[in-house]
Amino acid sequence: MKYILFINILLLSVCVNAQTKITFPSQDGLTITADFYEGEKENPYILLFHQANSSKGEYKEIGNKLTKLGFNCLAVDLRSGKESNYVANETAKLASEKGLPQAYIDSKQDIEAAIDYAFAKNKKSVVLFGSSYSASLSLLIANKNDKVQGVVAFSPGEFFQPSLDIKQSIYGFNKPAFVASSQREYSYVFEFDSVIVSKSKTFFKPQNGQGEHGAKSLWKTCETNREYWLALMLFLKQFN
């Protein structure tokens, strides 16, 4: 009951914390732009990555709410994207101007650079939070990166075949994982259960509506957003 009360307060609260725009280099030197949602200095970082044709704006509602749960948050513009919530993807624009490849897999180096940037801030391992293609990349990277302590994956899938099979690549994944989807995606997403062996894993779909693809499930426009938030909050409490 106390968690339900808290989540209602969280979702009804007006988020007034202003995010700060920051930049850092990717592994190939491309300048990455991100929004920093600041919590307490010692709080662990959650790194927020968007879905296809999107941007850091996907997390305009989400970032501030996560800081209230005891985290610092970094919403990152990956080079494969476009815009979300009227927020343009600045990394993608710059990559296009420089003639750099912008396939989904090319964003892997941006995620790895974000991990290094956040880890350097307080020397604490981070949580990766991915949406659609970036959820798959988050699982892939976290599997062998000691700077990552857990993953939140909204609507992961096999977006890289035939060159890369995500389930095969993460077989034996043994870090805390929260994997969420819409109802219609669930049977497909649940196939990841067989390769994630962690004792701390949650596979979630909403019960009172279809839900959405990716992190949009947490937006207030999603009728089942409270279900997602409650399940996510229960998972995240192990990190702080």
Short mmCIF file of C-alpha atoms in Angstrom, two decimals:
data_model
loop_
_atom_site.label_atom_id
_atom_site.label_comp_id
_atom_site.label_asym_id
_atom_site.label_seq_id
_atom_site.Cartn_x
_atom_site.Cartn_y
_atom_site.Cartn_z
CA MET A 1 0.00 0.00 0.00
CA LYS A 2 2.78 2.46 0.86
CA TYR A 3 4.34 1.98 -2.59
CA ILE A 4 1.02 2.66 -4.31
CA LEU A 5 0.59 5.83 -2.25
CA PHE A 6 4.13 6.95 -3.06
CA ILE A 7 3.74 6.30 -6.77
CA ASN A 8 0.53 8.33 -6.83
CA ILE A 9 2.31 11.22 -5.14
CA LEU A 10 5.24 10.87 -7.56
CA LEU A 11 3.05 10.92 -10.66
CA LEU A 12 0.84 13.74 -9.46
CA SER A 13 3.73 15.95 -8.38
CA VAL A 14 4.77 18.84 -10.58
CA CYS A 15 8.35 18.35 -11.72
CA VAL A 16 10.12 21.71 -11.58
CA ASN A 17 13.76 20.59 -11.60
CA ALA A 18 15.39 21.99 -14.72
CA GLN A 19 17.69 19.69 -16.62
CA THR A 20 21.13 20.91 -17.68
CA LYS A 21 22.48 20.33 -21.17
CA ILE A 22 25.93 18.73 -21.19
CA THR A 23 28.25 17.32 -23.85
CA PHE A 24 30.98 14.71 -23.92
CA PRO A 25 32.88 12.88 -26.69
CA SER A 26 31.91 9.52 -28.09
CA GLN A 27 34.59 6.93 -28.75
CA ASP A 28 35.12 8.23 -32.29
CA GLY A 29 35.25 11.87 -31.18
CA LEU A 30 31.68 12.81 -32.11
CA THR A 31 30.22 15.27 -29.60
CA ILE A 32 27.30 13.71 -27.73
CA THR A 33 24.61 15.95 -26.25
CA ALA A 34 22.64 14.91 -23.17
CA ASP A 35 20.29 16.31 -20.54
CA PHE A 36 21.46 15.96 -16.95
CA TYR A 37 18.73 15.57 -14.32
CA GLU A 38 20.59 16.25 -11.11
CA GLY A 39 20.00 14.51 -7.80
CA GLU A 40 22.34 14.24 -4.84
CA LYS A 41 26.01 14.02 -5.82
CA GLU A 42 26.49 10.58 -4.26
CA ASN A 43 23.38 9.07 -5.89
CA PRO A 44 23.93 6.42 -8.58
CA TYR A 45 23.38 7.30 -12.21
CA ILE A 46 20.67 5.99 -14.50
CA LEU A 47 21.57 6.50 -18.16
CA LEU A 48 18.51 7.02 -20.35
CA PHE A 49 18.58 6.01 -24.02
CA HIS A 50 15.81 6.62 -26.56
CA GLN A 51 14.17 4.53 -29.27
CA ALA A 52 14.43 4.85 -33.06
CA ASN A 53 13.79 8.28 -34.63
CA SER A 54 13.75 9.79 -31.15
CA SER A 55 15.86 11.94 -28.84
CA LYS A 56 16.59 12.78 -25.22
CA GLY A 57 13.19 14.46 -25.23
CA GLU A 58 11.67 11.00 -24.78
CA TYR A 59 12.63 11.36 -21.11
CA LYS A 60 11.30 14.88 -20.40
CA GLU A 61 8.67 13.49 -18.01
CA ILE A 62 10.69 10.53 -16.80
CA GLY A 63 14.04 12.05 -15.81
CA ASN A 64 12.79 14.29 -13.03
CA LYS A 65 10.63 11.53 -11.58
CA LEU A 66 13.63 9.22 -11.38
CA THR A 67 15.66 11.83 -9.51
CA LYS A 68 12.92 11.81 -6.86
CA LEU A 69 13.56 8.08 -6.48
CA GLY A 70 17.18 8.76 -5.52
CA PHE A 71 19.14 8.85 -8.78
CA ASN A 72 21.08 11.16 -11.03
CA CYS A 73 19.88 10.80 -14.61
CA LEU A 74 21.51 11.41 -17.96
CA ALA A 75 19.20 11.39 -21.01
CA VAL A 76 21.46 10.91 -24.01
CA ASP A 77 21.01 11.82 -27.67
CA LEU A 78 22.32 8.80 -29.57
CA ARG A 79 23.52 9.26 -33.13
CA SER A 80 20.68 7.12 -34.50
CA GLY A 81 17.57 9.20 -33.87
CA LYS A 82 15.59 12.29 -34.80
CA GLU A 83 13.29 14.02 -32.27
CA SER A 84 10.80 13.49 -29.45
CA ASN A 85 8.48 15.87 -27.62
CA TYR A 86 9.66 18.70 -29.90
CA VAL A 87 13.25 18.11 -28.78
CA ALA A 88 15.65 17.58 -31.68
CA ASN A 89 18.41 15.00 -31.50
CA GLU A 90 21.56 17.12 -31.57
CA THR A 91 23.98 14.19 -31.72
CA ALA A 92 22.20 12.74 -34.75
CA LYS A 93 22.22 16.13 -36.49
CA LEU A 94 25.95 16.52 -35.94
CA ALA A 95 26.67 12.95 -37.05
CA SER A 96 24.73 13.59 -40.25
CA GLU A 97 26.65 16.80 -40.91
CA LYS A 98 29.93 14.92 -40.47
CA GLY A 99 28.83 12.07 -42.73
CA LEU A 100 29.15 9.46 -39.98
CA PRO A 101 27.19 6.18 -40.12
CA GLN A 102 23.96 6.28 -38.10
CA ALA A 103 22.65 2.74 -38.02
CA TYR A 104 21.34 1.44 -34.70
CA ILE A 105 24.57 -0.46 -33.99
CA ASP A 106 26.62 2.71 -34.48
CA SER A 107 25.04 4.06 -31.28
CA LYS A 108 26.77 1.36 -29.23
CA GLN A 109 29.89 3.52 -28.88
CA ASP A 110 27.75 6.44 -27.67
CA ILE A 111 26.27 4.30 -24.88
CA GLU A 112 29.73 3.10 -23.88
CA ALA A 113 31.00 6.70 -23.79
CA ALA A 114 28.05 7.71 -21.60
CA ILE A 115 28.90 4.92 -19.16
CA ASP A 116 32.49 6.15 -18.89
CA TYR A 117 31.34 9.76 -18.45
CA ALA A 118 28.88 8.95 -15.64
CA PHE A 119 31.19 6.50 -13.87
CA ALA A 120 33.90 9.16 -13.72
CA LYS A 121 31.52 11.47 -11.83
CA ASN A 122 31.17 9.42 -8.64
CA LYS A 123 32.92 6.09 -9.29
CA LYS A 124 29.66 4.16 -8.86
CA SER A 125 28.42 1.58 -11.32
CA VAL A 126 25.46 2.77 -13.38
CA VAL A 127 22.06 1.49 -14.42
CA LEU A 128 21.29 1.48 -18.14
CA PHE A 129 17.73 2.35 -19.21
CA GLY A 130 16.97 1.54 -22.83
CA SER A 131 13.97 1.94 -25.12
CA SER A 132 13.44 -0.38 -28.09
CA TYR A 133 16.72 -0.72 -30.04
CA SER A 134 18.68 0.95 -27.23
CA ALA A 135 17.16 -1.52 -24.74
CA SER A 136 18.79 -4.31 -26.73
CA LEU A 137 22.09 -2.45 -26.87
CA SER A 138 21.89 -1.82 -23.12
CA LEU A 139 21.57 -5.54 -22.42
CA LEU A 140 24.41 -6.30 -24.83
CA ILE A 141 26.80 -3.77 -23.30
CA ALA A 142 25.88 -4.40 -19.66
CA ASN A 143 26.58 -8.10 -20.02
CA LYS A 144 30.36 -7.55 -20.11
CA ASN A 145 30.84 -4.07 -18.64
CA ASP A 146 31.84 -3.96 -14.97
CA LYS A 147 30.76 -0.32 -14.72
CA VAL A 148 27.11 -1.36 -15.19
CA GLN A 149 25.17 -2.85 -12.29
CA GLY A 150 21.76 -3.38 -13.89
CA VAL A 151 19.48 -2.75 -16.86
CA VAL A 152 15.98 -1.45 -17.46
CA ALA A 153 14.91 -2.59 -20.93
CA PHE A 154 11.62 -1.37 -22.40
CA SER A 155 10.65 -3.36 -25.52
CA PRO A 156 13.99 -4.96 -26.42
CA GLY A 157 14.15 -7.06 -29.57
CA GLU A 158 16.27 -8.48 -32.35
CA PHE A 159 16.79 -5.24 -34.26
CA PHE A 160 20.27 -6.11 -35.56
CA GLN A 161 19.83 -9.41 -37.38
CA PRO A 162 21.31 -11.06 -39.32
CA SER A 163 24.64 -9.50 -38.31
CA LEU A 164 23.97 -9.64 -34.55
CA ASP A 165 21.73 -11.90 -32.47
CA ILE A 166 21.10 -10.20 -29.13
CA LYS A 167 19.75 -13.21 -27.23
CA GLN A 168 22.67 -15.36 -28.32
CA SER A 169 25.13 -12.58 -27.43
CA ILE A 170 23.82 -12.09 -23.88
CA TYR A 171 23.26 -15.75 -23.03
CA GLY A 172 23.83 -16.19 -19.29
CA PHE A 173 23.14 -12.51 -18.47
CA ASN A 174 23.53 -12.32 -14.69
CA LYS A 175 22.81 -8.76 -13.59
CA PRO A 176 19.54 -7.28 -12.31
CA ALA A 177 17.20 -6.76 -15.25
CA PHE A 178 13.77 -5.18 -15.62
CA VAL A 179 12.26 -6.06 -18.99
CA ALA A 180 8.94 -4.44 -19.90
CA SER A 181 6.69 -4.41 -22.92
CA SER A 182 3.17 -3.77 -24.13
CA GLN A 183 0.72 -6.66 -24.00
CA ARG A 184 1.02 -7.30 -27.74
CA GLU A 185 4.82 -7.48 -27.56
CA TYR A 186 5.06 -9.62 -24.46
CA SER A 187 5.38 -13.10 -25.99
CA TYR A 188 8.21 -11.84 -28.19
CA VAL A 189 9.97 -9.96 -25.40
CA PHE A 190 9.58 -12.84 -22.94
CA GLU A 191 11.90 -14.91 -25.15
CA PHE A 192 14.71 -13.04 -23.38
CA ASP A 193 13.80 -14.84 -20.15
CA SER A 194 15.64 -17.97 -21.27
CA VAL A 195 18.98 -16.15 -21.59
CA ILE A 196 18.77 -13.93 -18.49
CA VAL A 197 19.74 -16.05 -15.47
CA SER A 198 19.87 -13.31 -12.83
CA LYS A 199 17.90 -13.96 -9.65
CA SER A 200 16.85 -10.32 -9.80
CA LYS A 201 14.85 -10.15 -13.00
CA THR A 202 11.39 -8.84 -13.72
CA PHE A 203 9.37 -9.33 -16.90
CA PHE A 204 6.42 -6.96 -16.94
CA LYS A 205 3.35 -6.26 -19.03
CA PRO A 206 0.35 -4.15 -17.98
CA GLN A 207 -2.89 -5.83 -16.94
CA ASN A 208 -5.37 -3.00 -17.45
CA GLY A 209 -4.55 -1.88 -20.97
CA GLN A 210 -2.30 -2.52 -23.95
CA GLY A 211 0.58 -0.30 -22.91
CA GLU A 212 3.06 1.28 -25.30
CA HIS A 213 6.27 0.44 -27.13
CA GLY A 214 9.43 1.52 -25.33
CA ALA A 215 9.75 4.16 -22.62
CA LYS A 216 6.54 5.83 -23.80
CA SER A 217 4.90 3.33 -21.44
CA LEU A 218 5.87 5.69 -18.60
CA TRP A 219 4.39 8.82 -20.16
CA LYS A 220 1.26 10.22 -18.55
CA THR A 221 -0.50 9.79 -21.91
CA CYS A 222 -0.20 6.01 -21.52
CA GLU A 223 -3.31 4.75 -19.71
CA THR A 224 -1.33 2.07 -17.88
CA ASN A 225 1.61 4.25 -16.86
CA ARG A 226 0.94 3.77 -13.13
CA GLU A 227 1.28 0.00 -13.49
CA TYR A 228 4.65 0.41 -15.19
CA TRP A 229 5.85 2.96 -12.65
CA LEU A 230 4.96 0.82 -9.65
CA ALA A 231 6.75 -2.24 -11.05
CA LEU A 232 9.77 -0.14 -12.04
CA MET A 233 9.99 1.54 -8.65
CA LEU A 234 10.01 -1.81 -6.85
CA PHE A 235 12.85 -2.97 -9.10
CA LEU A 236 14.96 0.18 -8.74
CA LYS A 237 14.93 0.29 -4.95
CA GLN A 238 17.72 -2.33 -4.86
CA PHE A 239 20.17 0.21 -6.28
CA ASN A 240 19.92 2.89 -3.59
#
